[in-house]
Backbone as a printed PyTorch tensor [residue, N CA C, xyz], in Angstrom:
tensor([[[ 31.7630, -15.5490,   8.2590],
         [ 31.8570, -14.7280,   7.0690],
         [ 31.2540, -13.3490,   7.3700]],

        [[ 31.9630, -12.2920,   7.0040],
         [ 31.4480, -10.9270,   7.2740],
         [ 30.3720, -10.5720,   6.2500]],

        [[ 29.6360,  -9.5360,   6.5490],
         [ 28.5930,  -9.0890,   5.6150],
         [ 29.2060,  -8.6400,   4.2870]],

        [[ 30.3700,  -8.0010,   4.3360],
         [ 31.0270,  -7.5820,   3.1030],
         [ 31.4550,  -8.7710,   2.2520]],

        [[ 31.9060,  -9.8150,   2.8980],
         [ 32.2750, -11.0530,   2.1620],
         [ 31.0460, -11.6650,   1.5190]],

        [[ 29.9410, -11.6480,   2.2230],
         [ 28.6880, -12.1580,   1.6790],
         [ 28.2600, -11.3240,   0.4520]],

        [[ 28.3880, -10.0190,   0.5760],
         [ 28.0140,  -9.1290,  -0.5260],
         [ 28.8270,  -9.4230,  -1.7750]],

        [[ 30.0980,  -9.7510,  -1.5970],
         [ 30.9660, -10.0450,  -2.7160],
         [ 30.5680, -11.3330,  -3.4480]],

        [[ 29.8250, -12.2230,  -2.7790],
         [ 29.3720, -13.4570,  -3.3930],
         [ 28.1950, -13.2840,  -4.3260]],

        [[ 27.4520, -12.1790,  -4.1560],
         [ 26.2980, -11.9300,  -5.0130],
         [ 26.7560, -11.7210,  -6.4510]],

        [[ 26.1050, -12.3670,  -7.3940],
         [ 26.5030, -12.1240,  -8.7960],
         [ 26.0730, -10.7530,  -9.2660]],

        [[ 26.7730, -10.2590, -10.2640],
         [ 26.4010,  -8.9720, -10.8650],
         [ 25.4560,  -9.2830, -12.0190]],

        [[ 24.2720,  -8.6990, -11.9660],
         [ 23.2530,  -8.9180, -12.9810],
         [ 23.4050,  -7.8520, -14.0690]],

        [[ 23.7510,  -8.2960, -15.2360],
         [ 23.9320,  -7.3740, -16.3770],
         [ 22.5900,  -6.9050, -16.9110]],

        [[ 22.5650,  -5.6940, -17.4300],
         [ 21.3700,  -5.1490, -18.0460],
         [ 21.0350,  -6.0230, -19.2580]],

        [[ 19.7740,  -6.4070, -19.3560],
         [ 19.3500,  -7.3250, -20.4120],
         [ 17.8530,  -7.2280, -20.6140]],

        [[ 17.3910,  -7.7010, -21.7270],
         [ 15.9730,  -7.8030, -22.0000],
         [ 15.4360,  -9.0540, -21.3240]],

        [[ 14.3220,  -8.9620, -20.6280],
         [ 13.6930, -10.0940, -19.9690],
         [ 12.4660, -10.5120, -20.8010]],

        [[ 12.4340, -11.7730, -21.1660],
         [ 11.3560, -12.2610, -22.0180],
         [ 10.0240, -12.3050, -21.2560]],

        [[  8.9730, -11.9750, -21.9780],
         [  7.6260, -12.0860, -21.4540],
         [  6.9240, -13.2150, -22.1820]],

        [[  6.4850, -14.2300, -21.4460],
         [  5.8610, -15.4070, -22.0030],
         [  4.3520, -15.2450, -21.9730]],

        [[  3.6970, -15.5140, -23.1050],
         [  2.2730, -15.4160, -23.2310],
         [  1.8120, -16.5860, -24.0990]],

        [[  1.2640, -17.6380, -23.4600],
         [  0.9250, -18.8350, -24.2530],
         [ -0.1830, -19.6240, -23.5610]],

        [[ -0.6770, -20.6180, -24.2800],
         [ -1.6500, -21.5440, -23.6990],
         [ -0.9310, -22.8100, -23.3100]],

        [[ -1.3430, -23.3600, -22.1430],
         [ -0.7360, -24.6270, -21.7400],
         [ -1.4560, -25.7830, -22.4240]],

        [[ -1.1100, -27.0040, -22.0680],
         [ -1.6610, -28.1900, -22.7250],
         [ -3.1920, -28.3270, -22.5230]],

        [[ -3.7510, -27.6720, -21.5280],
         [ -5.1920, -27.7270, -21.2870],
         [ -5.9290, -26.5460, -21.9120]],

        [[ -5.1580, -25.6950, -22.5900],
         [ -5.7700, -24.5180, -23.2350],
         [ -5.8780, -23.3150, -22.3230]],

        [[ -5.2730, -23.3900, -21.1350],
         [ -5.3120, -22.2940, -20.1950],
         [ -4.2290, -21.2720, -20.5560]],

        [[ -4.6140, -20.0550, -20.6650],
         [ -3.6780, -18.9790, -21.0140],
         [ -2.7570, -18.7010, -19.8200]],

        [[ -1.4590, -18.7300, -20.0420],
         [ -0.4660, -18.4280, -19.0150],
         [  0.4170, -17.3060, -19.5130]],

        [[  0.8540, -16.4690, -18.6020],
         [  1.7570, -15.3910, -18.9990],
         [  2.6070, -14.9720, -17.7990]],

        [[  3.6870, -14.3230, -18.0770],
         [  4.5730, -13.8200, -17.0430],
         [  5.9920, -13.6710, -17.5790]],

        [[  6.8260, -13.0840, -16.7640],
         [  8.2310, -12.8590, -17.1370],
         [  9.0300, -14.1270, -16.9170]],

        [[  9.9330, -14.3890, -17.8340],
         [ 10.8220, -15.5390, -17.7310],
         [ 12.1940, -15.0610, -17.2940]],

        [[ 12.4530, -15.2010, -15.9940],
         [ 13.7260, -14.7780, -15.4570],
         [ 14.7730, -15.8690, -15.6740]],

        [[ 15.9310, -15.4770, -16.1300],
         [ 17.0080, -16.4140, -16.3820],
         [ 17.5990, -16.9340, -15.0880]],

        [[ 18.4600, -17.9410, -15.2470],
         [ 19.0950, -18.5980, -14.1240],
         [ 19.8900, -17.5940, -13.2760]],

        [[ 20.5480, -16.6320, -13.9460],
         [ 21.3810, -15.6490, -13.2200],
         [ 20.5400, -14.7840, -12.2930]],

        [[ 19.3760, -14.3990, -12.7370],
         [ 18.4960, -13.5440, -11.9240],
         [ 17.9120, -14.3430, -10.7720]],

        [[ 17.4830, -15.5610, -11.0500],
         [ 16.9290, -16.4090,  -9.9880],
         [ 18.0020, -16.7150,  -8.9250]],

        [[ 19.2090, -16.9780,  -9.3860],
         [ 20.3110, -17.2660,  -8.4550],
         [ 20.6070, -16.0590,  -7.5820]],

        [[ 20.6270, -14.8790,  -8.1880],
         [ 20.8800, -13.6470,  -7.4540],
         [ 19.8180, -13.4420,  -6.3460]],

        [[ 18.5660, -13.6220,  -6.7160],
         [ 17.4690, -13.4650,  -5.7520],
         [ 17.5940, -14.4750,  -4.6210]],

        [[ 17.8370, -15.7510,  -4.9400],
         [ 17.9960, -16.7780,  -3.9050],
         [ 19.1700, -16.4840,  -2.9960]],

        [[ 20.2650, -16.0190,  -3.5740],
         [ 21.4460, -15.7600,  -2.7740],
         [ 21.2290, -14.6070,  -1.7960]],

        [[ 20.4760, -13.5980,  -2.2380],
         [ 20.1930, -12.4680,  -1.3500],
         [ 19.5040, -12.9640,  -0.0800]],

        [[ 18.5830, -13.9200,  -0.2190],
         [ 17.9140, -14.5060,   0.9290],
         [ 18.8290, -15.4750,   1.6670]],

        [[ 19.4860, -16.3700,   0.9320],
         [ 20.3200, -17.3990,   1.5750],
         [ 21.4670, -16.8010,   2.3980]],

        [[ 22.0140, -15.6830,   1.9060],
         [ 23.1150, -15.0200,   2.6160],
         [ 22.6160, -14.0620,   3.6950]],

        [[ 21.3080, -14.0210,   3.8720],
         [ 20.6680, -13.1390,   4.8590],
         [ 21.0740, -11.6690,   4.6460]],

        [[ 20.9470, -11.2110,   3.4140],
         [ 21.3010,  -9.8310,   3.0600],
         [ 20.0800,  -8.9500,   2.8550]],

        [[ 18.8870,  -9.5030,   3.0480],
         [ 17.6750,  -8.6790,   2.8590],
         [ 17.5690,  -7.6420,   3.9830]],

        [[ 17.0430,  -6.5040,   3.5900],
         [ 16.8610,  -5.4120,   4.5450],
         [ 15.4180,  -5.4710,   5.0450]],

        [[ 15.2540,  -5.6200,   6.3270],
         [ 13.9000,  -5.8040,   6.8640],
         [ 13.1050,  -4.5270,   6.9890]],

        [[ 13.7480,  -3.3960,   7.1000],
         [ 13.0350,  -2.1010,   7.1480],
         [ 13.0900,  -1.4120,   5.7990]],

        [[ 13.0950,  -2.1840,   4.7250],
         [ 13.3060,  -1.6410,   3.3940],
         [ 12.2830,  -0.5860,   2.9870]],

        [[ 11.0370,  -0.7540,   3.3580],
         [ 10.0040,   0.2240,   2.9260],
         [ 10.2500,   1.5840,   3.5340]],

        [[ 10.4970,   1.6120,   4.8310],
         [ 10.7710,   2.8880,   5.5020],
         [ 12.0630,   3.5170,   4.9630]],

        [[ 13.1040,   2.6910,   4.8280],
         [ 14.3960,   3.2030,   4.4030],
         [ 14.4180,   3.6200,   2.9450]],

        [[ 13.5990,   2.9800,   2.1160],
         [ 13.5490,   3.3260,   0.6940],
         [ 13.0400,   4.7580,   0.5020]],

        [[ 12.1700,   5.2090,   1.3610],
         [ 11.6700,   6.5810,   1.2750],
         [ 12.8150,   7.6050,   1.3890]],

        [[ 13.8230,   7.2750,   2.1420],
         [ 14.9650,   8.1770,   2.3590],
         [ 15.8810,   8.2240,   1.1310]],

        [[ 15.7530,   7.2760,   0.2370],
         [ 16.6630,   7.1780,  -0.9270],
         [ 16.0530,   7.7690,  -2.1940]],

        [[ 14.8770,   8.3210,  -2.1280],
         [ 14.1860,   8.7600,  -3.3450],
         [ 14.9800,   9.7140,  -4.2250]],

        [[ 15.7470,  10.5970,  -3.6450],
         [ 16.4770,  11.5690,  -4.4410],
         [ 17.9770,  11.3640,  -4.4080]],

        [[ 18.3960,  10.1890,  -3.9980],
         [ 19.8260,   9.8880,  -3.8780],
         [ 20.2960,   9.0590,  -5.0610]],

        [[ 21.4530,   9.3470,  -5.5770],
         [ 22.0450,   8.6000,  -6.6820],
         [ 22.6210,   7.2930,  -6.1730]],

        [[ 22.4720,   6.2580,  -6.9850],
         [ 23.0040,   4.9410,  -6.6130],
         [ 24.4950,   5.0080,  -6.3560]],

        [[ 25.1930,   5.8280,  -7.1010],
         [ 26.6480,   5.9520,  -6.9610],
         [ 27.0520,   6.4510,  -5.5800]],

        [[ 26.1110,   6.9930,  -4.8310],
         [ 26.3950,   7.5140,  -3.4990],
         [ 25.7980,   6.6570,  -2.3780]],

        [[ 25.1990,   5.5430,  -2.7320],
         [ 24.5910,   4.6540,  -1.7500],
         [ 25.6550,   4.0160,  -0.8510]],

        [[ 25.2830,   3.7950,   0.3750],
         [ 26.0880,   2.9550,   1.2800],
         [ 25.7380,   1.5140,   1.0250]],

        [[ 26.4480,   0.5950,   1.6430],
         [ 26.1750,  -0.8370,   1.5010],
         [ 24.7220,  -1.1470,   1.9030]],

        [[ 24.3270,  -0.6150,   3.0560],
         [ 22.9800,  -0.9260,   3.5500],
         [ 21.9030,  -0.3070,   2.6750]],

        [[ 22.1850,   0.8310,   2.0640],
         [ 21.2240,   1.4340,   1.1260],
         [ 21.0960,   0.6210,  -0.1350]],

        [[ 22.1830,   0.0510,  -0.6140],
         [ 22.0940,  -0.8400,  -1.7840],
         [ 21.2390,  -2.0390,  -1.4380]],

        [[ 21.4840,  -2.6490,  -0.2980],
         [ 20.6980,  -3.8200,   0.1190],
         [ 19.2190,  -3.4690,   0.3080]],

        [[ 18.9470,  -2.2740,   0.8000],
         [ 17.5830,  -1.7970,   0.9220],
         [ 16.9000,  -1.7410,  -0.4400]],

        [[ 17.5810,  -1.1510,  -1.4040],
         [ 17.0110,  -0.9910,  -2.7450],
         [ 16.8250,  -2.3640,  -3.4000]],

        [[ 17.7770,  -3.2630,  -3.2340],
         [ 17.6420,  -4.6130,  -3.7950],
         [ 16.4630,  -5.3570,  -3.1800]],

        [[ 16.2930,  -5.2200,  -1.8770],
         [ 15.1500,  -5.8620,  -1.1990],
         [ 13.8420,  -5.2690,  -1.7010]],

        [[ 13.8110,  -3.9750,  -1.9010],
         [ 12.6320,  -3.2780,  -2.3960],
         [ 12.2200,  -3.8390,  -3.7590]],

        [[ 13.2180,  -4.1170,  -4.6030],
         [ 12.9360,  -4.6710,  -5.9390],
         [ 12.3670,  -6.0730,  -5.8280]],

        [[ 13.0140,  -6.9200,  -5.0340],
         [ 12.5490,  -8.3010,  -4.8910],
         [ 11.1570,  -8.3600,  -4.2810]],

        [[ 10.9180,  -7.6210,  -3.2290],
         [  9.6230,  -7.6590,  -2.5630],
         [  8.5430,  -7.0210,  -3.4700]],

        [[  8.9480,  -6.0490,  -4.2530],
         [  7.9800,  -5.4290,  -5.1790],
         [  7.4300,  -6.4250,  -6.1880]],

        [[  8.2550,  -7.3840,  -6.5830],
         [  7.8440,  -8.4200,  -7.5420],
         [  6.7070,  -9.2580,  -6.9750]],

        [[  6.6410,  -9.4040,  -5.6740],
         [  5.5500, -10.1900,  -5.0600],
         [  4.1920,  -9.5640,  -5.2600]],

        [[  4.1730,  -8.2450,  -5.4100],
         [  2.9230,  -7.5070,  -5.5290],
         [  2.6400,  -7.0400,  -6.9330]],

        [[  3.6810,  -6.9650,  -7.7540],
         [  3.5150,  -6.4600,  -9.1060],
         [  4.4720,  -7.1900, -10.0520]],

        [[  3.9320,  -8.1070, -10.8210],
         [  4.7360,  -8.9090, -11.7340],
         [  5.4930,  -7.9740, -12.6990]],

        [[  6.8100,  -8.1690, -12.7750],
         [  7.6080,  -7.4040, -13.7030],
         [  8.5030,  -6.3420, -13.0740]],

        [[  8.4640,  -6.1940, -11.7510],
         [  9.2990,  -5.1930, -11.0840],
         [ 10.7790,  -5.5260, -11.2910]],

        [[ 11.1400,  -6.7930, -11.1210],
         [ 12.5210,  -7.1830, -11.3380],
         [ 12.8980,  -6.9430, -12.7950]],

        [[ 12.0260,  -7.3430, -13.7220],
         [ 12.2840,  -7.1820, -15.1430],
         [ 12.5610,  -5.7010, -15.4750]],

        [[ 11.7400,  -4.8250, -14.9750],
         [ 11.9290,  -3.3780, -15.2640],
         [ 13.2860,  -2.8940, -14.7580]],

        [[ 13.6980,  -3.3560, -13.5870],
         [ 14.9670,  -2.9130, -13.0010],
         [ 16.1800,  -3.5680, -13.6740]],

        [[ 15.9780,  -4.7670, -14.2360],
         [ 17.0420,  -5.3980, -15.0010],
         [ 17.1930,  -4.6730, -16.3410]],

        [[ 16.0820,  -4.4230, -17.0090],
         [ 16.1010,  -3.8220, -18.3330],
         [ 16.5810,  -2.3800, -18.3360]],

        [[ 16.2640,  -1.6200, -17.2930],
         [ 16.6890,  -0.2070, -17.3020],
         [ 18.0830,   0.0130, -16.6830]],

        [[ 18.7320,  -1.0810, -16.2300],
         [ 20.0930,  -0.9850, -15.7320],
         [ 20.2140,  -0.7200, -14.2490]],

        [[ 19.1060,  -0.5200, -13.5780],
         [ 19.1560,  -0.2420, -12.1360],
         [ 19.8070,  -1.3650, -11.3530]],

        [[ 19.4310,  -2.5890, -11.6400],
         [ 19.9680,  -3.7360, -10.8760],
         [ 21.4670,  -3.8700, -11.1200]],

        [[ 21.9090,  -3.6760, -12.3410],
         [ 23.3460,  -3.7570, -12.6080],
         [ 24.0980,  -2.6660, -11.8480]],

        [[ 23.5720,  -1.4500, -11.8200],
         [ 24.1990,  -0.3720, -11.0580],
         [ 24.2860,  -0.7040,  -9.5880]],

        [[ 23.2010,  -1.2700,  -9.0450],
         [ 23.1930,  -1.6410,  -7.6240],
         [ 24.2410,  -2.7240,  -7.3420]],

        [[ 24.2990,  -3.7410,  -8.1970],
         [ 25.2960,  -4.8220,  -8.0240],
         [ 26.7150,  -4.2860,  -8.1060]],

        [[ 26.9670,  -3.4230,  -9.0820],
         [ 28.3180,  -2.8540,  -9.2480],
         [ 28.6690,  -2.0020,  -8.0270]],

        [[ 27.7340,  -1.2160,  -7.5500],
         [ 27.9960,  -0.3620,  -6.3710],
         [ 28.2690,  -1.2200,  -5.1590]],

        [[ 27.5200,  -2.2990,  -4.9760],
         [ 27.7290,  -3.1780,  -3.8200],
         [ 29.1180,  -3.8050,  -3.8540]],

        [[ 29.5140,  -4.2710,  -5.0140],
         [ 30.8430,  -4.8800,  -5.1130],
         [ 31.9520,  -3.8480,  -4.9010]],

        [[ 31.7330,  -2.6460,  -5.3770],
         [ 32.7040,  -1.5660,  -5.2330],
         [ 32.9410,  -1.2080,  -3.7620]],

        [[ 31.8810,  -1.0870,  -2.9890],
         [ 32.0450,  -0.6010,  -1.6150],
         [ 32.2750,  -1.7030,  -0.5780]],

        [[ 32.2140,  -2.9640,  -1.0200],
         [ 32.4360,  -4.0590,  -0.0500],
         [ 33.7350,  -4.8010,  -0.2990]],

        [[ 34.5970,  -4.2740,  -1.1320],
         [ 35.8860,  -4.9270,  -1.4330],
         [ 36.6980,  -5.1230,  -0.1600]]])
């Protein structure tokens, strides 16, 4: 399977509100965090399973700071997607912010457009 065929398998994540859970568990311990839906979790898993993550994403992301998503290449889209996923590891809510502001949907749409 080519990389473009793999890219076409990634689902398109629509812009949506991501719920924030703030509650006590059965032991009275306060728990909180974003509740990502099945579609978002599937998208994240597929990016890894299809080996589409960009390994030099931090360095390459610096080059994209002033570039519009509509002008991204395939590899630039994958760089930005990787940046979002890896950012979530260090800062809870990075994926949520990018889903809610439409960035992830734009990236998904661009990826599907240029890998047809």
